[in-house]
Each structure stands twice: as structure tokens, then as C-alpha cells.
PDB file of C-alpha atoms in Angstrom:
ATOM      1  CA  UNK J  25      87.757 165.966  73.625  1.00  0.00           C
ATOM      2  CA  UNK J  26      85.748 162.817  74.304  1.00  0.00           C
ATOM      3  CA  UNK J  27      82.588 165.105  74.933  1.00  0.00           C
ATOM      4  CA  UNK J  28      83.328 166.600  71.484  1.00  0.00           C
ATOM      5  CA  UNK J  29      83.777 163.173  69.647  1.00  0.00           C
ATOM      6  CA  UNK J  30      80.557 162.174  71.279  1.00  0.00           C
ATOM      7  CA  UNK J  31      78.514 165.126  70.308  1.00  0.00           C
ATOM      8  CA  UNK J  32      79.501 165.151  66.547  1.00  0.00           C
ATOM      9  CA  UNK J  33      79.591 160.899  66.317  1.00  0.00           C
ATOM     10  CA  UNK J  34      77.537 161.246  63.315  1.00  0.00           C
ATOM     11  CA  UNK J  35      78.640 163.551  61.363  1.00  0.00           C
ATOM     12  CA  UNK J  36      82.309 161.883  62.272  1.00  0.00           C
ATOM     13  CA  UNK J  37      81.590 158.378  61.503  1.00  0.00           C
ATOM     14  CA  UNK J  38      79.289 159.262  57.982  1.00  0.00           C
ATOM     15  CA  UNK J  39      82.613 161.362  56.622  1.00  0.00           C
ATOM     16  CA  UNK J  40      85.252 158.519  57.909  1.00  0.00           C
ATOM     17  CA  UNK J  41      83.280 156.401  55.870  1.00  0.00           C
ATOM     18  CA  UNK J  42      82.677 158.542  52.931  1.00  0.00           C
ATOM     19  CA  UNK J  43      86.305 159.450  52.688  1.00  0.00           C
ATOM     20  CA  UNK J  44      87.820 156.013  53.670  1.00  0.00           C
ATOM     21  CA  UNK J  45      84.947 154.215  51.412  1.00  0.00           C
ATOM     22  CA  UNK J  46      87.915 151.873  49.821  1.00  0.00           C
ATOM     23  CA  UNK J  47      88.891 150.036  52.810  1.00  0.00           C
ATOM     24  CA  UNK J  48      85.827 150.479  54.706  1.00  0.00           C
ATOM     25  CA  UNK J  49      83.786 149.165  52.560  1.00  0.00           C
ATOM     26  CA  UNK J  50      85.468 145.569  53.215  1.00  0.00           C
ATOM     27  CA  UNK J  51      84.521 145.338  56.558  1.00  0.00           C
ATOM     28  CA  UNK J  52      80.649 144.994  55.153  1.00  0.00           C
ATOM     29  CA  UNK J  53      80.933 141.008  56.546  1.00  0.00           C
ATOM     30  CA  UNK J  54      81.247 142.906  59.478  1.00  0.00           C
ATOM     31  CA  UNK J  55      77.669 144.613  59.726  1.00  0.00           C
ATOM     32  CA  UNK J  56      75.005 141.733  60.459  1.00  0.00           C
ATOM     33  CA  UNK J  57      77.714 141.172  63.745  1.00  0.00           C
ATOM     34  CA  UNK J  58      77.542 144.448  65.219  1.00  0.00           C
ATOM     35  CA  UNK J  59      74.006 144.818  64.315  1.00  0.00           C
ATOM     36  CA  UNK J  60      73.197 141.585  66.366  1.00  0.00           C
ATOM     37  CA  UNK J  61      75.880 142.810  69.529  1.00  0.00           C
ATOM     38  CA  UNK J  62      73.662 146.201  69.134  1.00  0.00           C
ATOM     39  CA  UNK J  63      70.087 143.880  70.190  1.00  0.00           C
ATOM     40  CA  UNK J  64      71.771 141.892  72.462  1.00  0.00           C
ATOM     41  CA  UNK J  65      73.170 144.857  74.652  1.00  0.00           C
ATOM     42  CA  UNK J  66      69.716 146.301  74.346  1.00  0.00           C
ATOM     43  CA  UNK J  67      67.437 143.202  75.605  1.00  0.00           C
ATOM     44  CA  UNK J  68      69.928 141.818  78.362  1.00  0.00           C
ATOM     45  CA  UNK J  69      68.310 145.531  79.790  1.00  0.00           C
ATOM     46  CA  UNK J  70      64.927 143.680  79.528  1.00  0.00           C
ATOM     47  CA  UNK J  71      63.062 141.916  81.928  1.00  0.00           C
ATOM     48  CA  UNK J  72      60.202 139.891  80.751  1.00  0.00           C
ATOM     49  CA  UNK J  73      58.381 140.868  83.739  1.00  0.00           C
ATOM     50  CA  UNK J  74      58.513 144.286  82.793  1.00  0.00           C
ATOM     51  CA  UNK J  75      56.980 143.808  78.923  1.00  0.00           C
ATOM     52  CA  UNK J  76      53.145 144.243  78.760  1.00  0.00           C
ATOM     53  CA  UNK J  77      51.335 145.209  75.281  1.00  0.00           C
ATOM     54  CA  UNK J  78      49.713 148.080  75.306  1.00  0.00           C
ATOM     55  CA  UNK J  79      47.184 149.001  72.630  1.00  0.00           C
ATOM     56  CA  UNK J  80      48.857 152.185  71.117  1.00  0.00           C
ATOM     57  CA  UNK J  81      51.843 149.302  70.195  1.00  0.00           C
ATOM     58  CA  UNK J  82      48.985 147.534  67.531  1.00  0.00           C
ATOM     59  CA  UNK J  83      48.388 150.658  65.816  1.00  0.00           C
ATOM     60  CA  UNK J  84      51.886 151.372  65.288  1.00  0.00           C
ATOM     61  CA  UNK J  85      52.391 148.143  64.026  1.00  0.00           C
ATOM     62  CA  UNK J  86      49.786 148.259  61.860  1.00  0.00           C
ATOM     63  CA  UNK J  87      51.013 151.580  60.497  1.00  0.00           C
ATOM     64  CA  UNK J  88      54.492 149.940  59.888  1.00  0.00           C
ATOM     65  CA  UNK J  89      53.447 146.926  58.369  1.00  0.00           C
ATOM     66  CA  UNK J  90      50.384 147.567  56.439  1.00  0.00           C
ATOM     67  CA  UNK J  91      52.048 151.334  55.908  1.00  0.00           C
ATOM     68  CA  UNK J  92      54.942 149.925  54.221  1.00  0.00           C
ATOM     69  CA  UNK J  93      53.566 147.675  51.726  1.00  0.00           C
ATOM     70  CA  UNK J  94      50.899 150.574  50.707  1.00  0.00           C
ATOM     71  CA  UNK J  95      53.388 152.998  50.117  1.00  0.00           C
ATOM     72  CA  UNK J  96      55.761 150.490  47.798  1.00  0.00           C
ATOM     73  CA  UNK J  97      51.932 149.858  45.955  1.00  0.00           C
ATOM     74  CA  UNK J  98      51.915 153.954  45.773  1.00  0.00           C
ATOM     75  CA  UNK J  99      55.053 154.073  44.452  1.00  0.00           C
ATOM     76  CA  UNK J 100      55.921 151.462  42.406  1.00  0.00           C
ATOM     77  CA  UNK J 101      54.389 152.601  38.997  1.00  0.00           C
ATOM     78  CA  UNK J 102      56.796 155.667  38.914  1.00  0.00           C
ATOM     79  CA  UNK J 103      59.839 154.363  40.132  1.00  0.00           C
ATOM     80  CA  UNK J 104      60.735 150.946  41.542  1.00  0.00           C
ATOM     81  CA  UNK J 105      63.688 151.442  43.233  1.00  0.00           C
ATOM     82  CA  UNK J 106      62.543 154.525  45.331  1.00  0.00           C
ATOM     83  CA  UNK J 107      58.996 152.437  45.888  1.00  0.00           C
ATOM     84  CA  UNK J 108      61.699 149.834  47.419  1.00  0.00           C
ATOM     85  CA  UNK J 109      63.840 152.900  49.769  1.00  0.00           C
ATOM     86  CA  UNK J 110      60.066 153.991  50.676  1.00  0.00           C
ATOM     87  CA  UNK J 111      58.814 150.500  51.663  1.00  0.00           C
ATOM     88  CA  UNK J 112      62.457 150.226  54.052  1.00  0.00           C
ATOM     89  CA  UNK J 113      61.868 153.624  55.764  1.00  0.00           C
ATOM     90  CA  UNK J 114      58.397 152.413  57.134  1.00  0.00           C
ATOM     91  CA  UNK J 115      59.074 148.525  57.396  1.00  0.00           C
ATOM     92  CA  UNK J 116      62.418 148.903  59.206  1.00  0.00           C
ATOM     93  CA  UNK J 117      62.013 148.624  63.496  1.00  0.00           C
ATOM     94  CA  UNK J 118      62.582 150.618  65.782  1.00  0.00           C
ATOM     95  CA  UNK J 119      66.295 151.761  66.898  1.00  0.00           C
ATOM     96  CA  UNK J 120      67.909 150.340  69.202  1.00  0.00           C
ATOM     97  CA  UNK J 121      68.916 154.084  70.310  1.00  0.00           C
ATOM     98  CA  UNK J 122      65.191 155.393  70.725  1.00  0.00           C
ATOM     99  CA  UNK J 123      64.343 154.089  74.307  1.00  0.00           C
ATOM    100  CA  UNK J 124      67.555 156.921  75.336  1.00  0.00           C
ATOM    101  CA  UNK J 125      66.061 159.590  73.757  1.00  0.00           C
ATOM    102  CA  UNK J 126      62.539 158.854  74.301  1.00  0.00           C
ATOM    103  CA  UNK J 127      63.631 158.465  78.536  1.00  0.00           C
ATOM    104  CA  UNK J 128      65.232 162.335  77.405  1.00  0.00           C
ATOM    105  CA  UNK J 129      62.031 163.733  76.440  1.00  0.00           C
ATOM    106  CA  UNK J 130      60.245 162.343  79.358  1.00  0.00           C
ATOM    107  CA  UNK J 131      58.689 159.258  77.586  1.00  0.00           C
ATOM    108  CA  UNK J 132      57.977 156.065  78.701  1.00  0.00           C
ATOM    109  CA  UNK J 133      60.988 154.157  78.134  1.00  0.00           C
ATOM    110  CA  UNK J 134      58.931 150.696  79.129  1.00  0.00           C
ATOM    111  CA  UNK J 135      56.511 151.464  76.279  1.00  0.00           C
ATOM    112  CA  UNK J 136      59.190 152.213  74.134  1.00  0.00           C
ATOM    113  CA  UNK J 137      61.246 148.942  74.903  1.00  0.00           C
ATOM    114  CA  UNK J 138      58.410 146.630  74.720  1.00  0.00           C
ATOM    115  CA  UNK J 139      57.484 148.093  71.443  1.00  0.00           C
ATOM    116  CA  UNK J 140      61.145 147.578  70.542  1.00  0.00           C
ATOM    117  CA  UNK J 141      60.977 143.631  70.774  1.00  0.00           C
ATOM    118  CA  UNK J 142      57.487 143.418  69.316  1.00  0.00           C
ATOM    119  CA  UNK J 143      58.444 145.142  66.400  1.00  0.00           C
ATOM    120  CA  UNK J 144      61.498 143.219  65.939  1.00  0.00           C
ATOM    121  CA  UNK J 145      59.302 139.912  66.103  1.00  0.00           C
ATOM    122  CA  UNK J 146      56.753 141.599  63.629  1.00  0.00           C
ATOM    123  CA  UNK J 147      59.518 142.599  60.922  1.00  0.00           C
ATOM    124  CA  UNK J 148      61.845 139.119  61.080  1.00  0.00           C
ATOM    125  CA  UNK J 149      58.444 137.814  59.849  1.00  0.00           C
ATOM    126  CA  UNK J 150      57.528 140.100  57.682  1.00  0.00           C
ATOM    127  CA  UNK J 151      60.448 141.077  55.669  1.00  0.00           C
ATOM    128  CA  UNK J 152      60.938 138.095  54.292  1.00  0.00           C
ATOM    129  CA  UNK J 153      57.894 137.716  52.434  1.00  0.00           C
ATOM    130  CA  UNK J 154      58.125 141.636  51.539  1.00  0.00           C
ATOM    131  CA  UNK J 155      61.307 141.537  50.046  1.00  0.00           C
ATOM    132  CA  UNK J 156      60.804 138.332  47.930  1.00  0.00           C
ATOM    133  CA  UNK J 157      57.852 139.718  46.326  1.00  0.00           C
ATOM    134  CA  UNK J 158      59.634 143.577  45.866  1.00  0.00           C
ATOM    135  CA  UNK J 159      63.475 142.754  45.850  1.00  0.00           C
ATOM    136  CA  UNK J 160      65.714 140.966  43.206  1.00  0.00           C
ATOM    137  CA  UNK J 161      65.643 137.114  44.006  1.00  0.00           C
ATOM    138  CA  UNK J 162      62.505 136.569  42.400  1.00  0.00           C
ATOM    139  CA  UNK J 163      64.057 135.406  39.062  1.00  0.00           C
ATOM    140  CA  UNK J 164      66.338 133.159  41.210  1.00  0.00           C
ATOM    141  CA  UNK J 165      64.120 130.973  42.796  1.00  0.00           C
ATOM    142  CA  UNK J 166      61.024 130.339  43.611  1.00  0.00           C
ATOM    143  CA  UNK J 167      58.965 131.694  45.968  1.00  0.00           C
ATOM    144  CA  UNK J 168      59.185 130.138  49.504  1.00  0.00           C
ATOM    145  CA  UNK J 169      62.672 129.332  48.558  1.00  0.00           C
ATOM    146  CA  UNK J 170      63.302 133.110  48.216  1.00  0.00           C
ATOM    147  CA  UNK J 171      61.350 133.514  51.470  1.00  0.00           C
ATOM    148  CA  UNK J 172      63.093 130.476  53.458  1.00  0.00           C
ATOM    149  CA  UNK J 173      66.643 131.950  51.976  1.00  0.00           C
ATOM    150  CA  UNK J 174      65.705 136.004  53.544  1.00  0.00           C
ATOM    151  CA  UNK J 175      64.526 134.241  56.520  1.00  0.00           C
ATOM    152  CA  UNK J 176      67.235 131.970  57.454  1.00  0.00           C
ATOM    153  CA  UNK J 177      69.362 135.197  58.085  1.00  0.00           C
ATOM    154  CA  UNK J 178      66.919 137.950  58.931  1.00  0.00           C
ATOM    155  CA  UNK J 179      64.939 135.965  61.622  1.00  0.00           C
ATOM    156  CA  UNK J 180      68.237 134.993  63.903  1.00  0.00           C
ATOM    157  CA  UNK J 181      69.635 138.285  63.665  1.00  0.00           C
ATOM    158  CA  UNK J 182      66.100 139.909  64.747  1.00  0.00           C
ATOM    159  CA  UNK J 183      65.053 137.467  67.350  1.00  0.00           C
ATOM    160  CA  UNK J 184      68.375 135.449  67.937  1.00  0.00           C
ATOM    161  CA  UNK J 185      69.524 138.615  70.493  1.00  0.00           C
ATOM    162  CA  UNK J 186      66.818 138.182  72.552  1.00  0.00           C
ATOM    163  CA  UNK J 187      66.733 134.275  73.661  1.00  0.00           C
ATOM    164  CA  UNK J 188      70.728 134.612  74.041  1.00  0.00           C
ATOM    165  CA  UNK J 189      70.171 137.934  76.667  1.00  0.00           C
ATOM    166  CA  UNK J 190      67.616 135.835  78.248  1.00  0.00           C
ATOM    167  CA  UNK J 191      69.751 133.147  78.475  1.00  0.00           C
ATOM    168  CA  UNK J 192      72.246 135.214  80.033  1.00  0.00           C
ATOM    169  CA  UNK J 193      70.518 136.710  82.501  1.00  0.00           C
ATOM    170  CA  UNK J 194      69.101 133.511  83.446  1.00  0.00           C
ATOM    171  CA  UNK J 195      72.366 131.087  83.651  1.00  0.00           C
ATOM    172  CA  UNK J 196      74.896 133.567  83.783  1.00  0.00           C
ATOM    173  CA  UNK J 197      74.252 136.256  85.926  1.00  0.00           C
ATOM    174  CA  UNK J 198      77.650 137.321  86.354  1.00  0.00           C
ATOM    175  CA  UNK J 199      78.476 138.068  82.640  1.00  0.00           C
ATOM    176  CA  UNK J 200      74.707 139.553  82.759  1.00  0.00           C
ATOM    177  CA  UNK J 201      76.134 142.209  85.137  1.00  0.00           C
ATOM    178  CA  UNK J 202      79.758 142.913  82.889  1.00  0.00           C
ATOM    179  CA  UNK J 203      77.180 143.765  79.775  1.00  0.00           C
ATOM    180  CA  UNK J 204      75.084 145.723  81.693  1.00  0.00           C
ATOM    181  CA  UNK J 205      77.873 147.539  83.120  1.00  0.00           C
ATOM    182  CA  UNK J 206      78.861 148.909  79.085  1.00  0.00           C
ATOM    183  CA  UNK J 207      76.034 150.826  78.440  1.00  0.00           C
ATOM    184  CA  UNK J 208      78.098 153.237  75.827  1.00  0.00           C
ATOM    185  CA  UNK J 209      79.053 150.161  74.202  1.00  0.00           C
ATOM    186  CA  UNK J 210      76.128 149.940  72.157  1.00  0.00           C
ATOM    187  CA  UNK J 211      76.838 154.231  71.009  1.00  0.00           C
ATOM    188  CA  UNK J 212      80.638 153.260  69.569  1.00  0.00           C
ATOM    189  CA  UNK J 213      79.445 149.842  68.062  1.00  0.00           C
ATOM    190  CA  UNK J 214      76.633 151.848  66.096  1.00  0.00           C
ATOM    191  CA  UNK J 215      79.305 154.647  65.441  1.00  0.00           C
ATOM    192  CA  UNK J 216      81.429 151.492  63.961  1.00  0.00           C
ATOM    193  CA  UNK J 217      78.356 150.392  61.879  1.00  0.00           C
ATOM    194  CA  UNK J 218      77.589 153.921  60.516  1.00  0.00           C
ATOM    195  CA  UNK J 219      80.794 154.106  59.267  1.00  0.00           C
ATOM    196  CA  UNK J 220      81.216 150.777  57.602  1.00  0.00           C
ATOM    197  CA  UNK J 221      77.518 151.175  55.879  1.00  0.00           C
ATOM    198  CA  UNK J 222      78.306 154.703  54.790  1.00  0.00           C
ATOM    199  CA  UNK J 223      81.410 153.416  53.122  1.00  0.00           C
ATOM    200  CA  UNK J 224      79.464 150.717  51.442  1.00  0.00           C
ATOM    201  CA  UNK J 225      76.609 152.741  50.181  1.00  0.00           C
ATOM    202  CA  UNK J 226      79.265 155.243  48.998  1.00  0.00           C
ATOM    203  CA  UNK J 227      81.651 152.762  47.164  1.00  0.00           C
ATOM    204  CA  UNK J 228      78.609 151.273  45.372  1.00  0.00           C
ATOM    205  CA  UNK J 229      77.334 154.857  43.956  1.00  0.00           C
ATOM    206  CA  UNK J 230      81.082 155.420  42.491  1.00  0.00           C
ATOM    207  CA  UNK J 231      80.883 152.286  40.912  1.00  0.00           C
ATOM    208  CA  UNK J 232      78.059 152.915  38.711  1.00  0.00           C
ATOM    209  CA  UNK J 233      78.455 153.752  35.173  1.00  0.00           C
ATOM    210  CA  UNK J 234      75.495 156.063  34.947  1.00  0.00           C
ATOM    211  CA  UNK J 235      74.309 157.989  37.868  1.00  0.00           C
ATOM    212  CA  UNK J 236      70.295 158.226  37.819  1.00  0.00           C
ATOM    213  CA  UNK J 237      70.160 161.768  39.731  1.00  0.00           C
ATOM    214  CA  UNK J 238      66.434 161.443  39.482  1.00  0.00           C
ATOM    215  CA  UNK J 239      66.173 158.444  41.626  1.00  0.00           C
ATOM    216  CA  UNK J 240      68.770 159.101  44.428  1.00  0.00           C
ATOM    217  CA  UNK J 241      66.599 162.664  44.917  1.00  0.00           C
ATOM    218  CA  UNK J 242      64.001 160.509  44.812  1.00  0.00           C
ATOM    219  CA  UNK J 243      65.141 158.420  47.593  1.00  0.00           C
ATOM    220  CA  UNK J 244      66.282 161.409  49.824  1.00  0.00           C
ATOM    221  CA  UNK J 245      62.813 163.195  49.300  1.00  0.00           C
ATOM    222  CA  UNK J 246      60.560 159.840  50.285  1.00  0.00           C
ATOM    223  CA  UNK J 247      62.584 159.433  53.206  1.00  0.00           C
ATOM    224  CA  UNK J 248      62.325 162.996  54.674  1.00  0.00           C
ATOM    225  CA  UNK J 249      58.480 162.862  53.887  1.00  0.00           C
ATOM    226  CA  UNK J 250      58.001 159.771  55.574  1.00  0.00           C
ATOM    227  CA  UNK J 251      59.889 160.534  58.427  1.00  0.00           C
ATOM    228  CA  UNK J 252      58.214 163.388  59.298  1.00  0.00           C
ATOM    229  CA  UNK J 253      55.098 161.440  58.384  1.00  0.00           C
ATOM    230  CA  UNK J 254      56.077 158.804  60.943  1.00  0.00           C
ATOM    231  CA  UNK J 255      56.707 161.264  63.779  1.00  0.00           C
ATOM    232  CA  UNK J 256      53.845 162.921  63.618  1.00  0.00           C
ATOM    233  CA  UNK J 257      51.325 159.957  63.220  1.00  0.00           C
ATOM    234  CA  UNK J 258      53.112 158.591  66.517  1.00  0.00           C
ATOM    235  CA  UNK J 259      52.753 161.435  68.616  1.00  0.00           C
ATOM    236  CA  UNK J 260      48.811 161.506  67.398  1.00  0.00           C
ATOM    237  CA  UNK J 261      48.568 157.687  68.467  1.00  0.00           C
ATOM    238  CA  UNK J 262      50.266 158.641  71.494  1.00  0.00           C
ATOM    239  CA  UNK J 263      48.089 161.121  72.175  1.00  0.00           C
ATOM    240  CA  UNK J 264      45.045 159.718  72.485  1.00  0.00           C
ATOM    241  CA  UNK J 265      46.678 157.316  74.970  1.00  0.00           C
ATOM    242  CA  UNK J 266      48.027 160.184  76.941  1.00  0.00           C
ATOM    243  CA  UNK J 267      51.655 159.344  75.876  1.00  0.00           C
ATOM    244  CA  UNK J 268      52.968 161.227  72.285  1.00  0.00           C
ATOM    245  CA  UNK J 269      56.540 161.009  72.955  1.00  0.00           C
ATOM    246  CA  UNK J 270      57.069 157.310  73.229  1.00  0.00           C
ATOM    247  CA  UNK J 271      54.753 156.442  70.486  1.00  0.00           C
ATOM    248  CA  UNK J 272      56.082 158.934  68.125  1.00  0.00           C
ATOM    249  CA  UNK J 273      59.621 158.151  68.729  1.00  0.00           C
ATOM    250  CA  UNK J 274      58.626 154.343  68.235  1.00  0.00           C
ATOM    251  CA  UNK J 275      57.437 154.888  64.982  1.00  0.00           C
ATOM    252  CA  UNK J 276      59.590 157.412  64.046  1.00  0.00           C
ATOM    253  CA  UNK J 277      63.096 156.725  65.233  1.00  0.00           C
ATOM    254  CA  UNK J 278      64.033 153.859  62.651  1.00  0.00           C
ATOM    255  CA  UNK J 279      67.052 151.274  62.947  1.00  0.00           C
ATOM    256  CA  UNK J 280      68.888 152.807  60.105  1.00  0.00           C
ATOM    257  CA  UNK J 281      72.135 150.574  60.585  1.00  0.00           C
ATOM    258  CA  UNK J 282      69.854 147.553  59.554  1.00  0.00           C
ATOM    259  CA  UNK J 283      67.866 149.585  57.283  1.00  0.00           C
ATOM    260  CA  UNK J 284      70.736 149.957  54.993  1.00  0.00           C
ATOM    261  CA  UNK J 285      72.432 146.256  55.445  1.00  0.00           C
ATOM    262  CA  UNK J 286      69.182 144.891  54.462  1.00  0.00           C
ATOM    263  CA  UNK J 287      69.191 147.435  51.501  1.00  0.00           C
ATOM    264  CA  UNK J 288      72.377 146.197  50.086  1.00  0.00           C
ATOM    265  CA  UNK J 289      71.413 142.644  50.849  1.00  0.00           C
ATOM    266  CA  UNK J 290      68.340 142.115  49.861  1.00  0.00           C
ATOM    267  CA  UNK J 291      66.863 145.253  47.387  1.00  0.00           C
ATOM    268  CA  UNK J 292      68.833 147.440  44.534  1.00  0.00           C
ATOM    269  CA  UNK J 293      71.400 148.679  46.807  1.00  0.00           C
ATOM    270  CA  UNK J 294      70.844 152.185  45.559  1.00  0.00           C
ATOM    271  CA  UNK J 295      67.785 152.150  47.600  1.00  0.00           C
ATOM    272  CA  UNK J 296      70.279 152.648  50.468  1.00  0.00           C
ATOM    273  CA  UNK J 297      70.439 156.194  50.044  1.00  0.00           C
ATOM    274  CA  UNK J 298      66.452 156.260  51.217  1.00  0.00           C
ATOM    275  CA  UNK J 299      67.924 155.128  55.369  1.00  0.00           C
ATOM    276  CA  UNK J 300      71.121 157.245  54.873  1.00  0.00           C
ATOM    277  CA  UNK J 301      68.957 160.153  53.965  1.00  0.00           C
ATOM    278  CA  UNK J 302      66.478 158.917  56.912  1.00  0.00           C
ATOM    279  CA  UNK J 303      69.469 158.681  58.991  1.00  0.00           C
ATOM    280  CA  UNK J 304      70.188 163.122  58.767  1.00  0.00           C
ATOM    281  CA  UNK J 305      66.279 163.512  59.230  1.00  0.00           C
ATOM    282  CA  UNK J 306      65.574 161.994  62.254  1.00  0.00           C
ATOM    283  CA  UNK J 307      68.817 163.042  64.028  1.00  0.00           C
ATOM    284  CA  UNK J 308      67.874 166.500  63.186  1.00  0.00           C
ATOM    285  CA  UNK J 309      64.123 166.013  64.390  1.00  0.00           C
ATOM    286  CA  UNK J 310      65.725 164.543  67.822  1.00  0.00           C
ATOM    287  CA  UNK J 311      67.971 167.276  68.185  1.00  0.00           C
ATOM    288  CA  UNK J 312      64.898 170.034  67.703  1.00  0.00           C
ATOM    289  CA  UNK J 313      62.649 167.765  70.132  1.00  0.00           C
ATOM    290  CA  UNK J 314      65.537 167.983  72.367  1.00  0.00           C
ATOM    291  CA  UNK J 315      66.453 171.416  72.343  1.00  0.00           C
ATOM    292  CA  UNK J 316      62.745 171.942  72.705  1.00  0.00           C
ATOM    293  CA  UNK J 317      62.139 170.037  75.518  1.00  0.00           C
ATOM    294  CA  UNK J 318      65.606 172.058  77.064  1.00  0.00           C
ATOM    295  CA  UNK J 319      63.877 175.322  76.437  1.00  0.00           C
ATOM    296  CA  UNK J 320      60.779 173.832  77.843  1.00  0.00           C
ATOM    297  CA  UNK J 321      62.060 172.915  81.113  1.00  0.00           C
ATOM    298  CA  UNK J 322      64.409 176.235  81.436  1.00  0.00           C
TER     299      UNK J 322
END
């Protein structure tokens, strides 16, 4: 039974928050916690010692970054909103989630977690200044009080994680040793998160008085394209440095969870739909590259 609830977690926790989208979609105070527990479980399994840059890791930052705020450019002119869901599905960082599967595949999971904080550190500076100039609190206030008012809450809940795990590790070894003793604990919190997000983004589609079909296919269709888009210019990075799987899954593998929190927070929350969609895509890429690598080895 637990092997069966583990197996089908997401299509579980997207439906209990679909269905239960009344009272789930309460607990959305909730999300920037379990989003921050998520890091911190993640970088108290980080040494310091162990985190070297590596060059592939500036080209798929530069992809991210500079790739985000070109395709938003692309975009914009036809539809705003889906410019905004594209702009998310590149700009987001890496999951939290990736390092597993990319250790699965036969990655390296040291590229892959040293990648993970870099990009973290890249977007808590970034975002802020992207989604004052794309998102909707540009009529509200001016512009490095929009930027100071994103950043107050995006950069401790990016960064925040990782001084506190060092801080553990360093003064209080003991309770370093409990965390690292949970390591499923970051699975059922992100199972928790799914659900609560799903109920959010499905509560506010019910809620609108005219559904814009046009844009929400929109949204879905970006995200698949630049998913697959993502994957496969990882795995050509990687390449060239003798490593495709850890590249393309750090590139490709996205932090959906925050994806969609900083959707409803910060953009039109209909441009939530473009990390929910991104959520199904890259889930079923994983499970390919998985079964693939399973026939592979048979």
C-alpha cells in the first residue's frame, strides 16, 4: 500500500487538491513554509567542501536567466499573461527533487547540487527585478519599492535555508543528524505542497467570470515546449563536458512548488497553469528517462 501511494504521489496529491480545492485552498499561508522546510532538508545534505563551480553551471545559468527574460520579450506582444507563465518555466530553479533522479540516471549528483544552490542565489536576485518590471505591482509603487517589497520575501526563502543548514551542521550537530536521518521527509512535504497549490490554482480558475480558453492552452503549450526545450539544451551543455544527465536535469527539472506560489504571488495568477502544466511534462520525461535507463541496464 505505501509502495502504491508512493508511486502514484502525483497524480494523488494534484486530484486531492482539485477535488478538495475549497478547503485546501486555505492552507495557501501554508506554502512559502514548506517550500523553505523543502531547501533546508536539501542543503543540511551539503557540505561546502564539496561545492566547486564548474563551467557547464554558467551556461545554464545564462540560459535561465538571459533565456527567461527573452522569451517574455518573444511573447509579450501576443499575449501577456502566457509571456509571464513562459518567463516562470525558464526563470524558476532547479527542484529540490532533481539531485534523486539525476543520482538514478547515473548523473553527477555533486554537479547537480552545487548547481542547485547557485541557481537559487542567481534567481532570489533576479526575480525581483523580473517580476516588478513584468508582474502587477508596477502601478502600486515605484520601482525599487516594488523590487525591495518582492525581495524582502523571495530572497530569505531562497537563501535563508541555506545559512540556517549551515548553521546546523555547524553548532548543532546532533539535530544535523535527526534531519538527515528523514530523507522522505522532503517527498510527503512536496506531496503536501502539490496539493495545497493545485487547490489554489484550481479555486482561482472557478472563480473567474469569463474563462479565456485561449490563454490557459496557451500556458499548457509554452510550458511543454519549453520543457522539452530545457532538457534537451542541458543534455547538449552536458555533453560537451562529458556529463548530459546532470546538466539536462539541472535545467530541465524545475521547482514547480515555487513556480506556482510565486505565480499567484507575484504575476496574474492564471499564469499558474504554465508550472502545473510543467509539472505533468517533466514527470513524464523522468519517467521515460527512467524507464530508459532500466531497459538500458537490463
Amino acid at each position: 500500500m505505501l509502495k502504491f501511494v508512493k508511486d502514484w504521489m502525483l497524480p494523488i496529491a494534484m486530484i486531492t487538491g482539485a477535488l478538495a480545492h475549497q478547503w485546501v485552498s486555505r492552507l495557501s499561508f501554508l506554502t512559502p513554509y514548506l517550500i523553505f522546510t523543502m531547501l533546508l532538508l536539501t542543503f543540511c545534505k551539503i557540505s561546502l567542501k564539496d561545492i566547486r563551480f564548474h563551467p557547464a553551471h554558467l551556461w545554464l545559468l545564462v540560459i535561465q536567466l538571459v533565456g527567461s527574460a527573452a522569451v517574455y520579450c518573444l511573447l509579450r506582444p501576443f499575449d501577456a499573461v502566457v509571456a509571464q507563465g513562459a518567463m516562470l518555466c525558464m526563470l524558476v530553479p532547479t527542484a529540490t527533487a532533481a539531485a534523486v533522479i539525476t543520482g538514478m540516471l547515473g548523473g553527477n549528483v555533486g554537479f547537480l547540487t552545487a548547481y542547485l544552490l547557485f541557481c537559487n542565489m542567481a534567481v532570489a536576485v533576479a526575480a525581483p527585478v523580473y517580476f516588478t518590471l513584468t508582474g502587477v505591482h508596477g502601478d502600486e509603487m515605484t520601482f525599487m519599492q516594488s523590487v525591495w517589497f518582492i525581495c524582502r520575501k523571495v530572497f530569505p526563502l531562497l537563501i535563508l535555508p541555506l545559512f540556517v543548514a549551515l548553521a546546523v551542521r555547524k553548532w548543532t550537530p546532533r539535530v544535523h543528524r535527526l534531519l538527515l536521518r528523514m530523507p522522505r521527509m522532503t517527498f510527503y512535504l512536496w506531496a503536501v505542497a502539490l496539493t495545497v497549490v493545485t487547490g489554489i490554482t484550481v479555486q482561482f480558475m472557478l472563480n473567474q467570470d469569463n474563462v479565456d480558453y485561449q490563454t490557459e492552452y496557451g500556458l499548457l503549450g509554452v510550458s511543454l515546449v519549453l520543457c522539452v526545450l530545457q532538457f534537451i539544451l542541458g543534455r547538449r551543455i552536458g555533453r560537451y563536458y562529458g556529463d548530459p544527465v546532470s546538466s539536462g536535469q539541472g535545467l530541465g527539472q524545475k521547482n514547480t512548488i515555487l513556480a506556482i506560489w510565486m505565480a499567484q504571488t507575484y504575476l496574474h495568477p492564471l499564469t499558474a497553469i504554465a508550472p502545473s502544466g510543467y509539472i505533468l511534462w517533466q514527470n513524464m520525461i523522468n519517467s521515460w528517462q527512467l524507464w530508459k535507463k532500466g531497459k538500458k541496464d537490463k
